[in-house]
Coordinates of C-alpha atoms in Angstrom, one line a residue:
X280 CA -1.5 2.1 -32.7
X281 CA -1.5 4.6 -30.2
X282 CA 0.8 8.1 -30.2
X283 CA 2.1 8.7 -27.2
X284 CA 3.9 12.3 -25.5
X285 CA 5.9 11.6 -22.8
X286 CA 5.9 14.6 -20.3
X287 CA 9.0 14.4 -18.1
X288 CA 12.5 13.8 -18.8
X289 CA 14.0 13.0 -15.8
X290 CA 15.5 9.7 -14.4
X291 CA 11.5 8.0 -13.6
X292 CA 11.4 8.6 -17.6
X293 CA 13.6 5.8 -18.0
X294 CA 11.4 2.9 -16.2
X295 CA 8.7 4.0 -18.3
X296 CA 10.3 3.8 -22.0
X297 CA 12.0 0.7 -20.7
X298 CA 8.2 -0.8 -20.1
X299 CA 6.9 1.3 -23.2
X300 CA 9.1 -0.5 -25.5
X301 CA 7.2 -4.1 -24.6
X302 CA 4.0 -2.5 -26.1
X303 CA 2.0 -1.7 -29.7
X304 CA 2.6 2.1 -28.9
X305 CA 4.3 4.3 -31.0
X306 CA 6.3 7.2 -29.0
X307 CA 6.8 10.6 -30.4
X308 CA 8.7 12.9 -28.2
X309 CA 9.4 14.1 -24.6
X310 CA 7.8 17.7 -23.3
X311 CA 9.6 19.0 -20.3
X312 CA 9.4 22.0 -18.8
X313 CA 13.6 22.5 -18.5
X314 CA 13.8 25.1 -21.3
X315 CA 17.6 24.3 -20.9
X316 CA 17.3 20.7 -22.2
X317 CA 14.4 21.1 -25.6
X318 CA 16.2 20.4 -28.2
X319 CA 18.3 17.5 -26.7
X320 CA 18.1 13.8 -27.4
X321 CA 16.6 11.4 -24.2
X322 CA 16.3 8.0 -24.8
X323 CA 16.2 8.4 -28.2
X324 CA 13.3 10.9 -28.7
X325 CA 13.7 14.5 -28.7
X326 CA 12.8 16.8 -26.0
X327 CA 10.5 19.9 -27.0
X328 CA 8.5 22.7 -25.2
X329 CA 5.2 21.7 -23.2
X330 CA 3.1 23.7 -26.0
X331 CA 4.8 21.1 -28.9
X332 CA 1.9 19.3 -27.3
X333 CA -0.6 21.2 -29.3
X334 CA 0.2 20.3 -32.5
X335 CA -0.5 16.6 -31.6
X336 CA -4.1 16.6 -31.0
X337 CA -5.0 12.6 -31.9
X338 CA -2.0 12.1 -29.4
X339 CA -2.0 10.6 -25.8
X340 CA -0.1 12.2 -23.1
X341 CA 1.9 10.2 -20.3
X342 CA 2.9 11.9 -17.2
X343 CA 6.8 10.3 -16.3
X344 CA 8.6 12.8 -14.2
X345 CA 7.8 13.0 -10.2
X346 CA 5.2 15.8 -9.9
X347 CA 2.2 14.4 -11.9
X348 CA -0.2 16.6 -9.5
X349 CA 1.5 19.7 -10.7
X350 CA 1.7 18.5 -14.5
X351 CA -1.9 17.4 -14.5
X352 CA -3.1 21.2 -13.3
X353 CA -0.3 22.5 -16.1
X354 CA -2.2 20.3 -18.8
X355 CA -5.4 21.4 -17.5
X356 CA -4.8 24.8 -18.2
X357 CA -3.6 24.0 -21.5
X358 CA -7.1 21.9 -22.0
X359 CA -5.1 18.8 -22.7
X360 CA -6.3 16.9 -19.4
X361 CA -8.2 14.9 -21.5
X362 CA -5.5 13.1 -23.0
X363 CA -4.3 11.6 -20.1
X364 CA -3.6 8.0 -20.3
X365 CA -1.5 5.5 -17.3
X366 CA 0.6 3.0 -18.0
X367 CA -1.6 0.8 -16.0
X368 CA -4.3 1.3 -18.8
X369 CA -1.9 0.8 -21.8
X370 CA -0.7 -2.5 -20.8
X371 CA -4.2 -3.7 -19.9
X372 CA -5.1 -2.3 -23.8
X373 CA -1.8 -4.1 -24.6
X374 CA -2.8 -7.7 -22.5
X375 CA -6.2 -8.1 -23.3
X376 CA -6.6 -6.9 -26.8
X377 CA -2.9 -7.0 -28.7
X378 CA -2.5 -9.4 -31.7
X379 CA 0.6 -10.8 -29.6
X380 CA -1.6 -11.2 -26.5
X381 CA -4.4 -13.1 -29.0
X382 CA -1.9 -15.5 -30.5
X383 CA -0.3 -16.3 -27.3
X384 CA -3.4 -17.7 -26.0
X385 CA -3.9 -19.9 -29.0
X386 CA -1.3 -21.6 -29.0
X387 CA -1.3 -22.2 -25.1
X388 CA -5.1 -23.2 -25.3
X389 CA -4.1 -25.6 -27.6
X390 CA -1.9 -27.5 -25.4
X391 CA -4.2 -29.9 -23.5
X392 CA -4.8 -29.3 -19.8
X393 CA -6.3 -31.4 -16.9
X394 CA -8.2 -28.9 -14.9
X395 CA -7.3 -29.0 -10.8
X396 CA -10.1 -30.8 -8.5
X397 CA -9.7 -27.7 -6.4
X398 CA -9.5 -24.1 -6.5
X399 CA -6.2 -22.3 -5.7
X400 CA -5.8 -19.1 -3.9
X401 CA -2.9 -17.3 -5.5
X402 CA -1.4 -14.6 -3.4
X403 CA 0.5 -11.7 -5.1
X404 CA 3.3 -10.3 -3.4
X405 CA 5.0 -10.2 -6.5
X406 CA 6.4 -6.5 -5.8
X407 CA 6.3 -6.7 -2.2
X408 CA 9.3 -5.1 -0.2
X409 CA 9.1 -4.5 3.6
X410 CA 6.1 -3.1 5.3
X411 CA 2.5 -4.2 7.0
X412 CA 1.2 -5.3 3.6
X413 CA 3.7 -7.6 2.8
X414 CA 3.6 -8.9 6.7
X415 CA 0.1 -9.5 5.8
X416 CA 0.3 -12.0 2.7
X417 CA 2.9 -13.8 4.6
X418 CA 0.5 -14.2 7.4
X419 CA -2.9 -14.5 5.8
X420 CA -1.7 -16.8 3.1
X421 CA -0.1 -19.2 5.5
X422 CA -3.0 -19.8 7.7
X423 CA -6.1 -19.3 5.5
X424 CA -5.4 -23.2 4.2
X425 CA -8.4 -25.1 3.8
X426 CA -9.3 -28.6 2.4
X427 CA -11.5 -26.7 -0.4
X428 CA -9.0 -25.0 -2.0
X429 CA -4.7 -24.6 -2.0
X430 CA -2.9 -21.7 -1.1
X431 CA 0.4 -20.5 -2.5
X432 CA 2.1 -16.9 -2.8
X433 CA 3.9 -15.4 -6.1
X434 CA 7.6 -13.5 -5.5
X435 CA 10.1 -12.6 -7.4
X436 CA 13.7 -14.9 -7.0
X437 CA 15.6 -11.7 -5.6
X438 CA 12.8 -10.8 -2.7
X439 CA 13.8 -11.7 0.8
X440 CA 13.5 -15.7 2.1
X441 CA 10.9 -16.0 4.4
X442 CA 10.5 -18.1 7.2
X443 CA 10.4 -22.1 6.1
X444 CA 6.5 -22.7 6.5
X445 CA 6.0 -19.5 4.8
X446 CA 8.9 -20.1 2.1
X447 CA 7.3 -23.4 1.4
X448 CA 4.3 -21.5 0.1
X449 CA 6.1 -19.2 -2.3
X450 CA 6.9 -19.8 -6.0
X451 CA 9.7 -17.7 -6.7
X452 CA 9.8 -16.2 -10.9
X453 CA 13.1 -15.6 -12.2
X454 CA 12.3 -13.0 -15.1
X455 CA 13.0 -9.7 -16.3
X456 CA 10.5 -7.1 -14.2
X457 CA 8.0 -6.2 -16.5
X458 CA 9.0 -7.7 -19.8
X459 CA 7.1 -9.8 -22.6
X460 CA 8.5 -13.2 -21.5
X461 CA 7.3 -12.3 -17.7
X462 CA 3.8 -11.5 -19.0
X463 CA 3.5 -14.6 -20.9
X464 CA 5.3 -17.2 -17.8
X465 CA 2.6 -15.8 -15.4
X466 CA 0.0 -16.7 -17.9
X467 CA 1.5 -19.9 -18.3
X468 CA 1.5 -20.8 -14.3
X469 CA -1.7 -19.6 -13.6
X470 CA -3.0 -21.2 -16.5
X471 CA -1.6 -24.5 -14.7
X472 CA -3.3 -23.7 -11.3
X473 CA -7.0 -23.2 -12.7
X474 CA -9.5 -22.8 -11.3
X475 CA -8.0 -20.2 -9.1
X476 CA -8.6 -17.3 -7.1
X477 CA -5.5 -13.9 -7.8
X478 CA -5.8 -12.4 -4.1
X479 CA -4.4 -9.3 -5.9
X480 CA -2.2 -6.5 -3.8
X481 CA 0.0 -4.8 -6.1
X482 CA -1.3 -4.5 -9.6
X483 CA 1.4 -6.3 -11.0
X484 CA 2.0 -8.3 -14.5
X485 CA -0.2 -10.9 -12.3
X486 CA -3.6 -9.0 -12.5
X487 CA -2.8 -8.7 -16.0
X488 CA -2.3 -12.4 -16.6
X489 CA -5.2 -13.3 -14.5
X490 CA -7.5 -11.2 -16.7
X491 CA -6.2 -12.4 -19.9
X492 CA -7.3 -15.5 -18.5
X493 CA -10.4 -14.7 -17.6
X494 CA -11.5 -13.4 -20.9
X495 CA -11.6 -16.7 -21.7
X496 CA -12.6 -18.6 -18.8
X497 CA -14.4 -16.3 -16.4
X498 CA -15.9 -18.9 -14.3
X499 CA -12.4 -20.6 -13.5
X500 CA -10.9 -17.2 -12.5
X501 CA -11.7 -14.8 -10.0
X502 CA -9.8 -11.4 -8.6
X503 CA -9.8 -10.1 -4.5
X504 CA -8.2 -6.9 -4.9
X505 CA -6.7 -5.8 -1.4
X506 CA -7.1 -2.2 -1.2
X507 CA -4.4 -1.7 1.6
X508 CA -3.6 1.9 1.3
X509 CA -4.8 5.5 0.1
X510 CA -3.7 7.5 -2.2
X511 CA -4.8 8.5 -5.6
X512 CA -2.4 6.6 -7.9
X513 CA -3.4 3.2 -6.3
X514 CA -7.2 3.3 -6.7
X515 CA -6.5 4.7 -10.3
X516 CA -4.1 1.7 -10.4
X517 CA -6.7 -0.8 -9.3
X518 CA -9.7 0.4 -10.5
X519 CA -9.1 0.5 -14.0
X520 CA -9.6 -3.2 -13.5
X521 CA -13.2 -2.8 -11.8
X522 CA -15.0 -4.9 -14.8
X523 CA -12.5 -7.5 -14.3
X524 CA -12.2 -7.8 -10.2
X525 CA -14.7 -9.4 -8.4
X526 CA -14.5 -7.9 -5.0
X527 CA -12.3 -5.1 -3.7
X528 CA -11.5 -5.8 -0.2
X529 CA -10.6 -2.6 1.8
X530 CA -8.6 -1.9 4.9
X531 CA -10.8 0.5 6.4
X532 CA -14.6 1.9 5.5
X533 CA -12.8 5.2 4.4
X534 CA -11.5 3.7 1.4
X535 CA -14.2 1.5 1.1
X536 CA -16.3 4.8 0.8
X537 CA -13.9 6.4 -1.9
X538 CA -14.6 3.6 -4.2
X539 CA -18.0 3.6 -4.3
X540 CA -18.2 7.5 -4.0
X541 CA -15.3 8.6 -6.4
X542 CA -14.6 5.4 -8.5
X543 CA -18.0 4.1 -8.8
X544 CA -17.6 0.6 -7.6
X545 CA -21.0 -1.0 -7.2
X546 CA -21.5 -1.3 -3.4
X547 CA -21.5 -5.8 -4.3
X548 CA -18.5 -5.5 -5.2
X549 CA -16.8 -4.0 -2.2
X550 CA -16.0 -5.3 1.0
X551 CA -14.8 -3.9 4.7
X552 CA -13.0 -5.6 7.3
X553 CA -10.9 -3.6 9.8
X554 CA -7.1 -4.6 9.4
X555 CA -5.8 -7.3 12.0
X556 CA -2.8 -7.3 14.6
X557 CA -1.6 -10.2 17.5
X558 CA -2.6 -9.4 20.4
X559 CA -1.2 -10.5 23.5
X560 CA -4.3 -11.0 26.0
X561 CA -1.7 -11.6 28.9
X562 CA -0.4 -7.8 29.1
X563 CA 0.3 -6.3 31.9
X564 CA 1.9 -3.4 31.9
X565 CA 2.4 0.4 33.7
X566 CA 1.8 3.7 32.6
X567 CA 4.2 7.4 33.5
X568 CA 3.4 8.8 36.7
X569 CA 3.3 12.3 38.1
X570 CA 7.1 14.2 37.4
X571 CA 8.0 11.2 34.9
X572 CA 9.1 11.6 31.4
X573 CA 5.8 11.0 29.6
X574 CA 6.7 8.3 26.7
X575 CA 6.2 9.0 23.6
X576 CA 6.5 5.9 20.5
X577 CA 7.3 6.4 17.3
X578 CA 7.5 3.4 14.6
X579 CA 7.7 3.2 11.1
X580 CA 10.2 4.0 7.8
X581 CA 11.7 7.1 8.6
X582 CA 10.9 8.3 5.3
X583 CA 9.6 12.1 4.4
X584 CA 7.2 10.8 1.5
X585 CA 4.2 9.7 3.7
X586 CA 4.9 9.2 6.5
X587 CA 6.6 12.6 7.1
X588 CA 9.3 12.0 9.3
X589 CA 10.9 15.3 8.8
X590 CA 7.8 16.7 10.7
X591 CA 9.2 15.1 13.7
X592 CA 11.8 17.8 14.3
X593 CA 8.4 20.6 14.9
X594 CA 7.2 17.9 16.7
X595 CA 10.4 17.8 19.3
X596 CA 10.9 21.5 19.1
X597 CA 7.1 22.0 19.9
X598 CA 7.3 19.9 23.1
X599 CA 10.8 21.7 23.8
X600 CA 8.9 24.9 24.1
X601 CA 6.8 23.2 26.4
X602 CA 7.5 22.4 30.5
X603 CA 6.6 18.7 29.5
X604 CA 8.9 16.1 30.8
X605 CA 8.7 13.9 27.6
X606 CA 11.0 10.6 26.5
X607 CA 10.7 9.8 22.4
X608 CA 11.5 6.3 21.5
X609 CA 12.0 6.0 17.6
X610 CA 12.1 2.5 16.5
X611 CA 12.5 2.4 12.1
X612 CA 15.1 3.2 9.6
X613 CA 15.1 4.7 6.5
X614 CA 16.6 7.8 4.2
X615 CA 15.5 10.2 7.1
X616 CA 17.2 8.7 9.9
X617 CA 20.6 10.6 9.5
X618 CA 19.0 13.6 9.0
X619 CA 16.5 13.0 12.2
X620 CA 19.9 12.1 14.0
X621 CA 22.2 15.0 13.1
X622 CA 19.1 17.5 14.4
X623 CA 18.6 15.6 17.7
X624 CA 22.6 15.7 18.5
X625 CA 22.8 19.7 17.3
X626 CA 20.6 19.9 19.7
X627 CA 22.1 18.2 23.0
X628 CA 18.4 16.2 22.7
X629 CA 20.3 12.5 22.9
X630 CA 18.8 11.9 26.6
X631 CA 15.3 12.5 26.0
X632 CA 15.2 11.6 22.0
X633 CA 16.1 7.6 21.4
X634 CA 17.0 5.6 17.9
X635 CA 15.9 1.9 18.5
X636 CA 16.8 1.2 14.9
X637 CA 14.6 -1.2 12.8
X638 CA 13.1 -3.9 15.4
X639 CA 12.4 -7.2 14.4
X640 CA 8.7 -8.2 14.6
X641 CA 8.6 -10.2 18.0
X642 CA 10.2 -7.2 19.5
X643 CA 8.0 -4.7 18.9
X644 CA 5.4 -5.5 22.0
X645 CA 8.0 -4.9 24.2
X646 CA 8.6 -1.7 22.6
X647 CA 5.1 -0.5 22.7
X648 CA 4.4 -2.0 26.8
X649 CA 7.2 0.9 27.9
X650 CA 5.4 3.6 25.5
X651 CA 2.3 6.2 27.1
X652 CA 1.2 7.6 23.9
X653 CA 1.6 6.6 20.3
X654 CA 2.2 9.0 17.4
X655 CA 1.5 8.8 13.3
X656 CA 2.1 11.2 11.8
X657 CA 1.5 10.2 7.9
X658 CA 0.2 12.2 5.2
X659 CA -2.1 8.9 4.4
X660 CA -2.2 5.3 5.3
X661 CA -4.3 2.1 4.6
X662 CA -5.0 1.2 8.3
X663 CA -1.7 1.5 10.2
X664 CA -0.7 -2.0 11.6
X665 CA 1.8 -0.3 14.1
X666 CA -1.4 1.9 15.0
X667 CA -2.8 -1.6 15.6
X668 CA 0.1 -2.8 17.5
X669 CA 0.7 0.1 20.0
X670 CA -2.9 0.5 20.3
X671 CA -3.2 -3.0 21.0
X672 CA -0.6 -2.5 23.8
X673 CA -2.4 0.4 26.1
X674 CA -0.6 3.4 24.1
X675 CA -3.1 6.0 23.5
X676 CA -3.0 6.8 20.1
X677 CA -2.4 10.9 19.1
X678 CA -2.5 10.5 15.3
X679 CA -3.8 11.9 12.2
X680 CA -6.7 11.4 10.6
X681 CA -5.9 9.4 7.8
X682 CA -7.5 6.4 6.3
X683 CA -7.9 3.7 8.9
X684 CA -8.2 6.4 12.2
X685 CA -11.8 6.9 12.2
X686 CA -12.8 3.0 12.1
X687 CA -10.4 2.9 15.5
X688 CA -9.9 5.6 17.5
X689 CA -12.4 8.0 19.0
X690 CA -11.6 11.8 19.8
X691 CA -11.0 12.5 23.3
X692 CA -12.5 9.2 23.9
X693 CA -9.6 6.7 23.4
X694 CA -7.1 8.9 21.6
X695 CA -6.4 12.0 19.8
X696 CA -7.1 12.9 16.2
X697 CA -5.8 15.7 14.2
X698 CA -5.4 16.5 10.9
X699 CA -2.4 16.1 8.5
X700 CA 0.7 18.5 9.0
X701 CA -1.2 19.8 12.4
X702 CA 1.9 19.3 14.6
X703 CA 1.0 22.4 17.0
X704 CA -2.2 20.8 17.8
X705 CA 0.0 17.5 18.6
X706 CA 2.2 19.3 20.8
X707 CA -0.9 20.3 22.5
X708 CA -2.6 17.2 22.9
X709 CA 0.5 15.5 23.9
X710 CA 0.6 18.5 26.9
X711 CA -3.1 17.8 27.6
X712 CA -2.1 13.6 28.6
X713 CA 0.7 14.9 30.4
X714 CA -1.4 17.4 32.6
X715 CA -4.1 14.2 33.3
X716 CA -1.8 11.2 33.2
X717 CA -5.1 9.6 34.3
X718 CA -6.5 9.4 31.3
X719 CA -2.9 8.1 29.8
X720 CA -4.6 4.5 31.2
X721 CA -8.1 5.5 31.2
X722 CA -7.8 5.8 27.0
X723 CA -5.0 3.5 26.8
X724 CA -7.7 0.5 28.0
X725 CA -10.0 1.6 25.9
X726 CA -7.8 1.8 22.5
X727 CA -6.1 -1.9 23.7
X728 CA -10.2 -2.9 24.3
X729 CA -11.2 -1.8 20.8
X730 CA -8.6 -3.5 19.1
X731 CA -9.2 -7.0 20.8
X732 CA -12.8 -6.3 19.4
X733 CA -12.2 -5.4 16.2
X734 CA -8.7 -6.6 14.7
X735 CA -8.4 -10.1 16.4
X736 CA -6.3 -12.0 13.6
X737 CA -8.0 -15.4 14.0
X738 CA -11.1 -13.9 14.1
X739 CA -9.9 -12.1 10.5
X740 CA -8.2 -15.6 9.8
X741 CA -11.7 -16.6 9.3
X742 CA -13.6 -13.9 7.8
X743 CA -11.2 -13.8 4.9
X744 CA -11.7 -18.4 4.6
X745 CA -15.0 -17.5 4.3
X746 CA -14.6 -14.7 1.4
X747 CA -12.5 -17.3 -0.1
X748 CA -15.3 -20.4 0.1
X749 CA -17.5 -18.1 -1.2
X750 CA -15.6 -17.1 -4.3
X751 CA -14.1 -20.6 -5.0
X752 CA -17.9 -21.6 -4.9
X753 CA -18.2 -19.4 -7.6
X754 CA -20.7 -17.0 -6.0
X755 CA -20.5 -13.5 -7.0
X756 CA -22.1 -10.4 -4.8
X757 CA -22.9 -12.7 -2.0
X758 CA -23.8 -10.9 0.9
X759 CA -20.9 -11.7 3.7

């Protein structure tokens, strides 16, 4: 049994003891670098200095407070690093090699089962909130049906009712997030939809499941992961499964680089395919002229924590300083907005700084049509479906380059690309447009053109019914 020391006791601590107590680990205190709480019980092991650490050495170490980049340097230095472990890789230890795991499968393989004529592709959306990746198992999961295989996507009872075509699709799981009996029900469904395919997007109890299952029948199983983002804990997240997926499918040839590069993926089992947006071929639209307010778009949560909305007030303040005659449009909600709000009416900027509030999905065309440029101003990304969107809408795109830009937009050629935090540079480039409106259509054709290229979604429809022919055909590092 593994020893575990828990570094962090803060509220985060809590979701992790709560999913620590479901496995064979034994726990043996916090570390914490409050010298105001060692010596104080938290959730019923005792907080101790960092360097308690030392007299532990067979012992594991679990990062569970906010700032695991900051801990992991502090570890470093104490040459503990080594003893990192993830949660991610104790419940695989925990699913695919505990006596509890073992026995559980017995007793269900003993229970006769009449195997499915055809494959099912089971989408997980099991964690899924609001956003572009949950957008996109709705969409891809409804219309990637075939006659060769079903289709069906996995939520949890309390997530948000779909639309009825879409709802029809979903098998809702009432069960306690991350418990023993939820581990074991998955098992138990997707034991009943064999053979099938886990198109895998969140690293939930499902990938877990799925492997279990394959352990045992690895030709009746397969695993897509979607890589749909970039950042570190993700690919550490989804990677840890690399012998057990069969193809990670990435979101733009940046990430598909990283996993090959960094993670060591073998090049078969990776895949690219830009992301995909509708696009409305019947556009017709008009761009600012000379002495009008140049519009600027902004969409997304309005959240600090990627996508960096509080960098919106240098943003404003930049072009202030400025003698550009500009118009911001911010359609999104999120913890940010009241802050975002309060600076813009200090300010007296209401007439030139708008709050659309969160638009629904078929509203957002119109949204884009009456905006010049586009900005993103995100730490990291996947590939930006509102990129997508405006871009596929004649707004030139002045973003930053994070994962998804570089398979899009072109510097200076259809947009503007600048690195994260750069918001001077932004201001700039945003002055640049407005001093050649010109090229406000000249680019804006281009990034619209591009886009109808390269992120058509029946043309993605397709791509991905073929990925999923060729995997419930059983064919393994196929060239597609």
């Amino acid at each position: 049994m593994k020893e575990i020391i828990l570094f962090g006791a803060g509220n985060k601590a809590l979701w992790y003891t709560r999913i620590l107590s479901t496995l064979s680990v034994k726990l043996l205190f916090f570390a914490d670098n409050n010298q105001t709480r060692w010596g104080e019980d938290y959730c019923d092991l005792l907080i101790q200095r960092p360097d308690a650490i030392n007299n532990y050495k067979n012992a594991y170490i679990l990062i569970t407070c906010q700032d695991e980049n900051g801990i992991k340097r502090q570890l470093e230095d104490m040459k503990a690093g080594n003893r990192l472990i993830s949660i991610s890789e104790l419940q695989k230890e925990e699913v695919l090699l505990s006596k509890k795991s073992q026995k559980f499968c017995s007793k269900l393989l003993a229970v006769p089962h009449t195997e499915n004529c055809k494959w099912t592709a089971v989408f997980d959306n099991f964690d899924g909130k609001w956003g572009g990746a949950e957008d996109w198992v709705h969409k891809v999961a409804s219309e990637a049906r075939s006659d060769l295989y079903e289709t069906c996507i996995y939520e949890r009872a309390g997530q948000p009712r779909q639309k009825e075509d879409v709802e029809r699709m979903i098998i809702r799981i009432n069960s306690a997030e991350e418990s023993e009996d939820e581990a074991f029900q998955l098992t138990r469904l997707l034991y009943e939809k064999m053979p099938f395919i886990l198109i895998n997007n969140w690293g939930t109890a499902l990938i877990r499941s799925a492997a279990l299952l394959k352990t045992y029948f690895p030709d009746k199983v397969k695993i897509i992961t979607i890589m749909h983002n970039d950042y570190t804990a993700l690919y550490e997240q989804q990677t840890i499964w690399q012998e057990e997926v069969d193809l990670f499918f990435c979101v733009s040839s940046q990430i598909l680089n990283k996993l090959q590069k960094i993670y060591h993926i073998p090049a078969h089992k990776t895949l690219y395919h830009a992301n995909f947006t509708e696009i409305d071929y019947e556009l017709s639209r008009e761009y600012a002229r000379q002495k009008e307010a140049i519009r600027i778009g902004y969409t997304g949560r309005l959240e600090v924590y990627q996508k960096r909305t509080d960098l919106l007030e240098r943003l404003i303040r930049g072009l202030e300083d400025t003698n550009v005659l500009y118009e911001l449009n911010i359609a999104g909600s999120g913890e940010y907005e009241d802050p975002l709000k309060n600076f813009v009416k200090k300010n007296g900027l209401e007439e030139k700084v708008h709050f659309c509030g969160q638009l629904l999905k078929d509203k957002m065309p119109l949204f884009y049509e009456k905006q010049d440029i586009y900005i993103n101003i995100s730490d990291f990304e996947g590939m930006s479906l509102s990129m997508l969107e405006a871009m596929s809408c004649g707004c030139v795109p002045v973003v930053t380059n994070v994962s998804g830009v570089n398979d899009l937009v072109k510097n200076k050629k259809n947009g503007l690309i600048f690195e994260c935090g750069d918001i001077e540079g932004m201001v700039k480039g945003i002055c640049y447009l407005d001093q050649h409106r010109s090229m406000l259509k000249q680019w804006g054709e281009k990034s619209r053109e591009t886009v109808q290229e390269e992120c058509d979604s029946h043309r993605y429809i397709e791509y991905f019914k073929t990925v999923l022919r060729h995997y419930s055909a059983s064919k393994i590092g196929v060239n597609l």
